Amino acid sequence: MRTKELKKKIECGFSELAPDMFDAIMLKIEQDSKQEQTLVEEPAQKQNIFKIVQRRMLPVSAGLAMVCMLALLIFPWKTNEISVVMKINPSIQMILNTSYEVIELKGLNQDGKDVVNALKWEKNEPIDSLMQTLLVDLTEKSYLKQDGKIQLTVSSKKKEVYYEVETVLEKEIEKNLTTLGYTGVSMTCQSTETEKKLVTEESEVPSETEVIEPTVQNDTKTIQTTPQEQKNVEVPKIEEKKPEEKDMVEIKPEQKVLQENKMPEETEKKPVEEEEKTNKDNIADENSDEKKQENSETSNPEINKQESDSESVKDDFPQKEDNKNGENKTKKNKDENLKNKDESSKEPKDKTDVFRNHNSDGKNDIVPNREDENRNKDFLKPDGENKNEIFNERNQENKNRGENFHR
Amino acid sequence: MSEGTSKRKVQIDERLFERILQNDQEAFRELYERSYRPLYAFLLSYTQNSEDAQDLLQETYVQIYKNIHMYKSQGNPMAWMMKIAKNMFLMKYRKEKKSQSVSYEDIENELGFGDMSNVENRMILEKMFEFLTIDERNLIIMHDVGGLKHREIAKALEWPLGTVVSRYNKCIRKLKKEFLERQLV
């Protein structure tokens, strides 16, 4: 057998075996092409839909985000909530809603946390009932003692809400304390910064020389002014002190001794002048006391004038001018003082009134005068007897002059 | 060149590809008629199963049709088509992980030689699959059925030309010997 024959037979054999599959192949090609078309179209459609959604959703979502941001800026978070912080030793914060129901109860220190964790309370429980249970719990755990202090700090955006909450809490605490048998417990109420601003704006001081008692105390309640308000009252006092303090600094006892050794005449003059200043301050204090007496005893300005004139003439000429200025001021503010005294003499019905009076304290109050008295005392101490002698001599001279003037 | 191509057992004109690119179904049919026998033999040699060979042949022609635009004139289009067929086989058997070391008795029924009318042709094919390895069978198929020259086979298989020629001659001798022994028996 030749190789050619073998090759032919191999070729013929495979040609016999090989099937004609052209139709099947063409069908498959068509099916595949259809599937591919669908596969190509579907992603394209999906992509288109996705693009459309993206195009439409992007501005919408951006707009929503902007609205949310604006809403957060305009309407701050938890606007209507009221927070009440009660400090005994365990300080506890209660967050109330507008209907005075407790939403949250937090312990601000470790004791407070322990108390809150141990306390059985329900959300949206009214403040009065929760306060009752809380006070009972605190007395049982001996946190609250006789002659103890309860400090309440109420913070709310609305002014009215603050007063309402304060009154409700005061009444509730008083009731509970009386039932529990605690009599000597003092309670202080405070407001937060937002409230302070409102209160200070309302009670701006109309005149500088109003004299109102600094603290008003009831039997068991003391109302403390807020730190800002205290600052408002205290700041002008410090300003007034400054020039006097300078004078005091200039004349120290050691310097005086040196000056006396060197120039006796000048040293004699200076203490005299300073004494005159101290006399002025003393007279101003006397005037302030006199004002009270005048308001209480007499309402005739002429008699007061004569009395003040007679007293001023006795003392010194420069004192006359000061007294006149003081009289002018007192004349202007006498009516107002009378009104204020009448108001202050009465017991305050609400704490709010007292609160306002504190804010309307005059800037030239009793406090600097007391300090002046102390200064005068301190000033008189080092020189001692010499100054007293000079003072007496001067007084006699002034009296003589005054008699001559009257004559 | 035209004389060389006329001597080939499988003559495929490259213009057919241009026509197929223009969706000429007749051109694709003509390509199929000229190439399906060697491709089937090639795939049967690999798969040793007539059904798998038919499936692979179908998929191979689908791929040829789809990727006809990627054909570049490389002398004989049959080499390009056989390369596609081989890749299809490798892709399928990578997935199925079929072991190729199988005895002839196991694959005798799967080859589909029972339907062949010519006994001598059947005997020669049986000897091919019984005594020759896959590479040896493919050498004979590519050269005698596919019409590829030794040089083209060497290029396609990336073998040296001498090894291709010597192996081919050795396979033919071996097959002739086995066939003669069978005839004598």
PDB file of C-alpha atoms in Angstrom, chain A residues 83-316:
ATOM      1  CA  SER A  83     -33.397  73.062  80.728  1.00  0.00           C
ATOM      2  CA  VAL A  84     -33.487  73.160  84.499  1.00  0.00           C
ATOM      3  CA  VAL A  85     -30.314  72.411  86.427  1.00  0.00           C
ATOM      4  CA  MET A  86     -30.757  71.645  90.112  1.00  0.00           C
ATOM      5  CA  LYS A  87     -27.606  71.751  92.208  1.00  0.00           C
ATOM      6  CA  ILE A  88     -27.642  70.441  95.774  1.00  0.00           C
ATOM      7  CA  ASN A  89     -24.577  68.348  95.855  1.00  0.00           C
ATOM      8  CA  PRO A  90     -25.694  66.030  93.129  1.00  0.00           C
ATOM      9  CA  SER A  91     -26.318  68.340  90.212  1.00  0.00           C
ATOM     10  CA  ILE A  92     -29.090  67.108  87.967  1.00  0.00           C
ATOM     11  CA  GLN A  93     -30.265  68.517  84.664  1.00  0.00           C
ATOM     12  CA  MET A  94     -33.874  68.197  83.569  1.00  0.00           C
ATOM     13  CA  ILE A  95     -34.883  68.980  80.015  1.00  0.00           C
ATOM     14  CA  LEU A  96     -38.536  69.902  79.663  1.00  0.00           C
ATOM     15  CA  ASN A  97     -40.821  70.345  76.712  1.00  0.00           C
ATOM     16  CA  THR A  98     -43.251  73.229  76.312  1.00  0.00           C
ATOM     17  CA  SER A  99     -45.894  71.511  78.433  1.00  0.00           C
ATOM     18  CA  TYR A 100     -43.373  71.184  81.322  1.00  0.00           C
ATOM     19  CA  GLU A 101     -42.943  67.453  80.922  1.00  0.00           C
ATOM     20  CA  VAL A 102     -39.517  65.999  81.535  1.00  0.00           C
ATOM     21  CA  ILE A 103     -37.966  64.617  78.358  1.00  0.00           C
ATOM     22  CA  GLU A 104     -34.482  63.932  79.633  1.00  0.00           C
ATOM     23  CA  LEU A 105     -32.914  63.569  83.022  1.00  0.00           C
ATOM     24  CA  LYS A 106     -29.162  63.766  83.288  1.00  0.00           C
ATOM     25  CA  GLY A 107     -26.745  63.618  86.141  1.00  0.00           C
ATOM     26  CA  LEU A 108     -24.066  66.243  85.701  1.00  0.00           C
ATOM     27  CA  ASN A 109     -21.656  64.862  88.281  1.00  0.00           C
ATOM     28  CA  GLN A 110     -21.091  61.345  89.600  1.00  0.00           C
ATOM     29  CA  ASP A 111     -23.567  61.694  92.462  1.00  0.00           C
ATOM     30  CA  GLY A 112     -26.126  63.069  90.057  1.00  0.00           C
ATOM     31  CA  LYS A 113     -25.603  60.152  87.692  1.00  0.00           C
ATOM     32  CA  ASP A 114     -26.027  57.722  90.556  1.00  0.00           C
ATOM     33  CA  VAL A 115     -29.242  59.410  91.644  1.00  0.00           C
ATOM     34  CA  VAL A 116     -30.637  59.493  88.109  1.00  0.00           C
ATOM     35  CA  ASN A 117     -29.748  55.848  87.496  1.00  0.00           C
ATOM     36  CA  ALA A 118     -31.411  54.793  90.719  1.00  0.00           C
ATOM     37  CA  LEU A 119     -34.471  56.990  90.218  1.00  0.00           C
ATOM     38  CA  LYS A 120     -37.633  55.458  88.764  1.00  0.00           C
ATOM     39  CA  TRP A 121     -39.254  57.913  86.414  1.00  0.00           C
ATOM     40  CA  GLU A 122     -41.085  57.907  83.110  1.00  0.00           C
ATOM     41  CA  LYS A 123     -40.482  60.004  80.061  1.00  0.00           C
ATOM     42  CA  ASN A 124     -42.934  62.899  79.621  1.00  0.00           C
ATOM     43  CA  GLU A 125     -43.586  62.874  83.342  1.00  0.00           C
ATOM     44  CA  PRO A 126     -44.732  66.293  84.635  1.00  0.00           C
ATOM     45  CA  ILE A 127     -42.060  68.320  86.378  1.00  0.00           C
ATOM     46  CA  ASP A 128     -43.914  68.687  89.683  1.00  0.00           C
ATOM     47  CA  SER A 129     -44.353  64.957  90.227  1.00  0.00           C
ATOM     48  CA  LEU A 130     -40.781  64.232  89.206  1.00  0.00           C
ATOM     49  CA  MET A 131     -39.504  66.963  91.495  1.00  0.00           C
ATOM     50  CA  GLN A 132     -41.440  65.416  94.373  1.00  0.00           C
ATOM     51  CA  THR A 133     -39.973  61.963  93.800  1.00  0.00           C
ATOM     52  CA  LEU A 134     -36.536  63.459  93.282  1.00  0.00           C
ATOM     53  CA  LEU A 135     -36.607  65.439  96.536  1.00  0.00           C
ATOM     54  CA  VAL A 136     -37.847  62.414  98.468  1.00  0.00           C
ATOM     55  CA  ASP A 137     -35.061  60.358  96.989  1.00  0.00           C
ATOM     56  CA  LEU A 138     -32.455  63.005  97.775  1.00  0.00           C
ATOM     57  CA  THR A 139     -33.611  63.304 101.395  1.00  0.00           C
ATOM     58  CA  GLU A 140     -33.600  59.538 101.800  1.00  0.00           C
ATOM     59  CA  LYS A 141     -30.035  59.423 100.521  1.00  0.00           C
ATOM     60  CA  SER A 142     -29.207  62.345 102.833  1.00  0.00           C
ATOM     61  CA  TYR A 143     -27.952  64.576 100.073  1.00  0.00           C
ATOM     62  CA  LEU A 144     -30.350  67.294 101.216  1.00  0.00           C
ATOM     63  CA  LYS A 145     -29.756  68.483 104.784  1.00  0.00           C
ATOM     64  CA  GLN A 146     -31.147  71.053 107.184  1.00  0.00           C
ATOM     65  CA  ASP A 147     -29.848  74.535 106.335  1.00  0.00           C
ATOM     66  CA  GLY A 148     -28.786  73.218 102.950  1.00  0.00           C
ATOM     67  CA  LYS A 149     -28.897  75.040  99.631  1.00  0.00           C
ATOM     68  CA  ILE A 150     -30.784  74.307  96.431  1.00  0.00           C
ATOM     69  CA  GLN A 151     -29.616  76.189  93.364  1.00  0.00           C
ATOM     70  CA  LEU A 152     -31.892  76.194  90.360  1.00  0.00           C
ATOM     71  CA  THR A 153     -30.742  77.368  86.955  1.00  0.00           C
ATOM     72  CA  VAL A 154     -33.457  77.714  84.351  1.00  0.00           C
ATOM     73  CA  SER A 155     -32.575  78.326  80.737  1.00  0.00           C
ATOM     74  CA  SER A 156     -35.102  78.958  78.016  1.00  0.00           C
ATOM     75  CA  LYS A 157     -35.384  81.119  74.959  1.00  0.00           C
ATOM     76  CA  LYS A 158     -38.681  82.589  76.057  1.00  0.00           C
ATOM     77  CA  LYS A 159     -38.787  84.989  78.954  1.00  0.00           C
ATOM     78  CA  GLU A 160     -42.323  84.078  80.023  1.00  0.00           C
ATOM     79  CA  VAL A 161     -41.475  80.418  80.151  1.00  0.00           C
ATOM     80  CA  TYR A 162     -38.589  81.104  82.458  1.00  0.00           C
ATOM     81  CA  TYR A 163     -40.760  82.921  85.002  1.00  0.00           C
ATOM     82  CA  GLU A 164     -43.464  80.282  84.848  1.00  0.00           C
ATOM     83  CA  VAL A 165     -41.027  77.434  85.336  1.00  0.00           C
ATOM     84  CA  GLU A 166     -39.345  79.251  88.151  1.00  0.00           C
ATOM     85  CA  THR A 167     -42.580  79.873  90.028  1.00  0.00           C
ATOM     86  CA  VAL A 168     -43.786  76.318  89.491  1.00  0.00           C
ATOM     87  CA  LEU A 169     -40.543  74.858  90.754  1.00  0.00           C
ATOM     88  CA  GLU A 170     -40.376  77.175  93.743  1.00  0.00           C
ATOM     89  CA  LYS A 171     -43.874  76.285  94.845  1.00  0.00           C
ATOM     90  CA  GLU A 172     -43.291  72.595  94.323  1.00  0.00           C
ATOM     91  CA  ILE A 173     -39.994  72.572  96.196  1.00  0.00           C
ATOM     92  CA  GLU A 174     -41.478  74.582  99.085  1.00  0.00           C
ATOM     93  CA  LYS A 175     -44.381  72.183  99.370  1.00  0.00           C
ATOM     94  CA  ASN A 176     -42.175  69.148  99.319  1.00  0.00           C
ATOM     95  CA  LEU A 177     -39.693  70.585 101.787  1.00  0.00           C
ATOM     96  CA  THR A 178     -42.426  71.510 104.248  1.00  0.00           C
ATOM     97  CA  THR A 179     -43.948  68.051 103.980  1.00  0.00           C
ATOM     98  CA  LEU A 180     -40.545  66.469 104.454  1.00  0.00           C
ATOM     99  CA  GLY A 181     -39.852  68.695 107.439  1.00  0.00           C
ATOM    100  CA  TYR A 182     -36.955  70.712 106.050  1.00  0.00           C
ATOM    101  CA  THR A 183     -37.303  74.344 107.089  1.00  0.00           C
ATOM    102  CA  GLY A 184     -33.874  75.950 106.854  1.00  0.00           C
ATOM    103  CA  VAL A 185     -33.182  75.084 103.245  1.00  0.00           C
ATOM    104  CA  SER A 186     -32.316  78.129 101.160  1.00  0.00           C
ATOM    105  CA  MET A 187     -33.139  78.205  97.473  1.00  0.00           C
ATOM    106  CA  THR A 188     -31.531  80.338  94.791  1.00  0.00           C
ATOM    107  CA  CYS A 189     -32.788  80.780  91.251  1.00  0.00           C
ATOM    108  CA  GLN A 190     -30.688  81.768  88.281  1.00  0.00           C
ATOM    109  CA  SER A 191     -31.286  82.332  84.625  1.00  0.00           C
ATOM    110  CA  THR A 192     -28.970  81.717  81.739  1.00  0.00           C
ATOM    111  CA  GLU A 193     -27.260  84.242  79.458  1.00  0.00           C
ATOM    112  CA  THR A 194     -30.114  84.518  77.021  1.00  0.00           C
ATOM    113  CA  GLU A 195     -32.439  85.423  79.832  1.00  0.00           C
ATOM    114  CA  LYS A 196     -29.961  87.777  81.428  1.00  0.00           C
ATOM    115  CA  LYS A 197     -29.735  89.881  78.309  1.00  0.00           C
ATOM    116  CA  LEU A 198     -33.490  90.252  78.148  1.00  0.00           C
ATOM    117  CA  VAL A 199     -33.723  91.164  81.798  1.00  0.00           C
ATOM    118  CA  THR A 200     -30.867  93.672  81.699  1.00  0.00           C
ATOM    119  CA  GLU A 201     -32.277  95.349  78.620  1.00  0.00           C
ATOM    120  CA  GLU A 202     -35.587  95.840  80.350  1.00  0.00           C
ATOM    121  CA  SER A 203     -34.155  97.136  83.599  1.00  0.00           C
ATOM    122  CA  GLU A 204     -31.657  99.674  82.351  1.00  0.00           C
ATOM    123  CA  VAL A 205     -30.806 102.317  84.966  1.00  0.00           C
ATOM    124  CA  PRO A 206     -32.567 105.667  84.306  1.00  0.00           C
ATOM    125  CA  SER A 207     -30.526 107.734  86.794  1.00  0.00           C
ATOM    126  CA  GLU A 208     -27.103 107.420  88.366  1.00  0.00           C
ATOM    127  CA  THR A 209     -27.977 108.323  91.952  1.00  0.00           C
ATOM    128  CA  GLU A 210     -30.723 105.823  92.669  1.00  0.00           C
ATOM    129  CA  VAL A 211     -30.131 104.109  95.960  1.00  0.00           C
ATOM    130  CA  ILE A 212     -31.566 100.657  96.336  1.00  0.00           C
ATOM    131  CA  GLU A 213     -30.659  98.013  98.832  1.00  0.00           C
ATOM    132  CA  PRO A 214     -28.296  95.512  97.214  1.00  0.00           C
ATOM    133  CA  THR A 215     -29.961  92.314  98.409  1.00  0.00           C
ATOM    134  CA  VAL A 216     -33.507  91.468  99.306  1.00  0.00           C
ATOM    135  CA  GLN A 217     -33.922  88.449 101.486  1.00  0.00           C
ATOM    136  CA  ASN A 218     -37.030  86.570 102.413  1.00  0.00           C
ATOM    137  CA  ASP A 219     -37.230  84.030 105.143  1.00  0.00           C
ATOM    138  CA  THR A 220     -35.997  81.117 103.146  1.00  0.00           C
ATOM    139  CA  LYS A 221     -35.374  82.476  99.659  1.00  0.00           C
ATOM    140  CA  THR A 222     -32.450  84.491  98.383  1.00  0.00           C
ATOM    141  CA  ILE A 223     -32.490  85.632  94.822  1.00  0.00           C
ATOM    142  CA  GLN A 224     -29.053  86.066  93.343  1.00  0.00           C
ATOM    143  CA  THR A 225     -28.382  88.290  90.468  1.00  0.00           C
ATOM    144  CA  THR A 226     -26.570  86.739  87.589  1.00  0.00           C
ATOM    145  CA  PRO A 227     -22.859  87.337  87.084  1.00  0.00           C
ATOM    146  CA  GLN A 228     -23.402  89.647  84.135  1.00  0.00           C
ATOM    147  CA  GLU A 229     -25.798  91.789  86.076  1.00  0.00           C
ATOM    148  CA  GLN A 230     -23.404  91.987  88.967  1.00  0.00           C
ATOM    149  CA  LYS A 231     -20.714  93.071  86.562  1.00  0.00           C
ATOM    150  CA  ASN A 232     -22.969  95.790  85.207  1.00  0.00           C
ATOM    151  CA  VAL A 233     -23.361  97.144  88.702  1.00  0.00           C
ATOM    152  CA  GLU A 234     -19.784  96.721  89.800  1.00  0.00           C
ATOM    153  CA  VAL A 235     -17.931  98.142  86.802  1.00  0.00           C
ATOM    154  CA  PRO A 236     -18.670 101.861  87.422  1.00  0.00           C
ATOM    155  CA  LYS A 237     -17.678 101.470  91.094  1.00  0.00           C
ATOM    156  CA  ILE A 238     -14.228 100.377  90.073  1.00  0.00           C
ATOM    157  CA  GLU A 239     -13.942 103.331  87.723  1.00  0.00           C
ATOM    158  CA  GLU A 240     -14.800 105.699  90.501  1.00  0.00           C
ATOM    159  CA  LYS A 241     -12.235 104.194  92.825  1.00  0.00           C
ATOM    160  CA  LYS A 242      -9.325 104.683  90.487  1.00  0.00           C
ATOM    161  CA  PRO A 243      -8.542 108.385  90.994  1.00  0.00           C
ATOM    162  CA  GLU A 244      -8.856 108.062  94.771  1.00  0.00           C
ATOM    163  CA  GLU A 245      -6.598 105.074  94.787  1.00  0.00           C
ATOM    164  CA  LYS A 246      -4.039 107.077  92.860  1.00  0.00           C
ATOM    165  CA  ASP A 247      -4.136 109.749  95.549  1.00  0.00           C
ATOM    166  CA  MET A 248      -3.698 107.125  98.181  1.00  0.00           C
ATOM    167  CA  VAL A 249      -0.771 105.649  96.403  1.00  0.00           C
ATOM    168  CA  GLU A 250       0.919 109.026  96.110  1.00  0.00           C
ATOM    169  CA  ILE A 251       0.900 109.563  99.829  1.00  0.00           C
ATOM    170  CA  LYS A 252       2.341 106.528 101.459  1.00  0.00           C
ATOM    171  CA  PRO A 253       3.434 106.794 105.096  1.00  0.00           C
ATOM    172  CA  GLU A 254       7.099 106.164 104.318  1.00  0.00           C
ATOM    173  CA  GLN A 255       7.138 108.892 101.709  1.00  0.00           C
ATOM    174  CA  LYS A 256       5.415 111.201 104.131  1.00  0.00           C
ATOM    175  CA  VAL A 257       8.135 110.733 106.726  1.00  0.00           C
ATOM    176  CA  LEU A 258      10.778 111.558 104.151  1.00  0.00           C
ATOM    177  CA  GLN A 259       8.889 114.589 102.958  1.00  0.00           C
ATOM    178  CA  GLU A 260       8.382 115.831 106.496  1.00  0.00           C
ATOM    179  CA  ASN A 261      12.094 115.595 107.156  1.00  0.00           C
ATOM    180  CA  LYS A 262      12.951 117.535 104.021  1.00  0.00           C
ATOM    181  CA  MET A 263      10.147 120.066 103.626  1.00  0.00           C
ATOM    182  CA  PRO A 264       8.000 120.449 106.696  1.00  0.00           C
ATOM    183  CA  GLU A 265       5.829 123.227 105.291  1.00  0.00           C
ATOM    184  CA  GLU A 266       4.774 121.290 102.229  1.00  0.00           C
ATOM    185  CA  THR A 267       4.092 118.177 104.216  1.00  0.00           C
ATOM    186  CA  GLU A 268       1.855 120.138 106.473  1.00  0.00           C
ATOM    187  CA  LYS A 269      -0.129 121.433 103.548  1.00  0.00           C
ATOM    188  CA  LYS A 270      -0.626 118.118 101.827  1.00  0.00           C
ATOM    189  CA  PRO A 271      -2.239 116.273 104.694  1.00  0.00           C
ATOM    190  CA  VAL A 272      -4.525 119.205 105.181  1.00  0.00           C
ATOM    191  CA  GLU A 273      -5.670 118.949 101.592  1.00  0.00           C
ATOM    192  CA  GLU A 274      -6.122 115.236 101.892  1.00  0.00           C
ATOM    193  CA  GLU A 275      -8.035 115.685 105.071  1.00  0.00           C
ATOM    194  CA  GLU A 276     -10.265 118.071 103.249  1.00  0.00           C
ATOM    195  CA  LYS A 277     -10.882 115.389 100.639  1.00  0.00           C
ATOM    196  CA  THR A 278     -11.692 112.854 103.278  1.00  0.00           C
ATOM    197  CA  ASN A 279     -14.013 115.378 104.826  1.00  0.00           C
ATOM    198  CA  LYS A 280     -15.709 115.715 101.471  1.00  0.00           C
ATOM    199  CA  ASP A 281     -16.181 111.975 101.277  1.00  0.00           C
ATOM    200  CA  ASN A 282     -17.498 111.873 104.796  1.00  0.00           C
ATOM    201  CA  ILE A 283     -19.880 114.682 103.981  1.00  0.00           C
ATOM    202  CA  ALA A 284     -21.009 112.788 100.882  1.00  0.00           C
ATOM    203  CA  ASP A 285     -21.716 109.774 103.063  1.00  0.00           C
ATOM    204  CA  GLU A 286     -23.537 111.951 105.511  1.00  0.00           C
ATOM    205  CA  ASN A 287     -25.497 113.427 102.653  1.00  0.00           C
ATOM    206  CA  SER A 288     -26.485 109.972 101.459  1.00  0.00           C
ATOM    207  CA  ASP A 289     -27.642 109.156 104.984  1.00  0.00           C
ATOM    208  CA  GLU A 290     -29.354 112.495 105.181  1.00  0.00           C
ATOM    209  CA  LYS A 291     -31.163 111.796 101.947  1.00  0.00           C
ATOM    210  CA  LYS A 292     -32.715 108.753 103.502  1.00  0.00           C
ATOM    211  CA  GLN A 293     -33.634 110.682 106.585  1.00  0.00           C
ATOM    212  CA  GLU A 294     -35.017 113.503 104.512  1.00  0.00           C
ATOM    213  CA  ASN A 295     -37.101 111.161 102.443  1.00  0.00           C
ATOM    214  CA  SER A 296     -38.417 109.439 105.513  1.00  0.00           C
ATOM    215  CA  GLU A 297     -38.905 112.492 107.748  1.00  0.00           C
ATOM    216  CA  THR A 298     -39.553 115.553 105.602  1.00  0.00           C
ATOM    217  CA  SER A 299     -40.542 116.244 102.076  1.00  0.00           C
ATOM    218  CA  ASN A 300     -39.775 120.041 102.105  1.00  0.00           C
ATOM    219  CA  PRO A 301     -36.754 120.766  99.962  1.00  0.00           C
ATOM    220  CA  GLU A 302     -36.274 124.283 101.365  1.00  0.00           C
ATOM    221  CA  ILE A 303     -35.729 123.145 104.930  1.00  0.00           C
ATOM    222  CA  ASN A 304     -33.256 120.601 103.730  1.00  0.00           C
ATOM    223  CA  LYS A 305     -31.461 123.264 101.779  1.00  0.00           C
ATOM    224  CA  GLN A 306     -31.149 125.488 104.849  1.00  0.00           C
ATOM    225  CA  GLU A 307     -29.926 122.645 106.970  1.00  0.00           C
ATOM    226  CA  SER A 308     -27.431 121.542 104.438  1.00  0.00           C
ATOM    227  CA  ASP A 309     -26.271 125.132 103.969  1.00  0.00           C
ATOM    228  CA  SER A 310     -25.772 125.660 107.651  1.00  0.00           C
ATOM    229  CA  GLU A 311     -23.812 122.453 107.968  1.00  0.00           C
ATOM    230  CA  SER A 312     -21.703 123.158 104.929  1.00  0.00           C
ATOM    231  CA  VAL A 313     -20.882 126.696 106.121  1.00  0.00           C
ATOM    232  CA  LYS A 314     -19.694 125.288 109.391  1.00  0.00           C
ATOM    233  CA  ASP A 315     -17.220 122.991 107.639  1.00  0.00           C
ATOM    234  CA  ASP A 316     -15.442 124.651 104.753  1.00  0.00           C
TER     235      ASP A 316
END
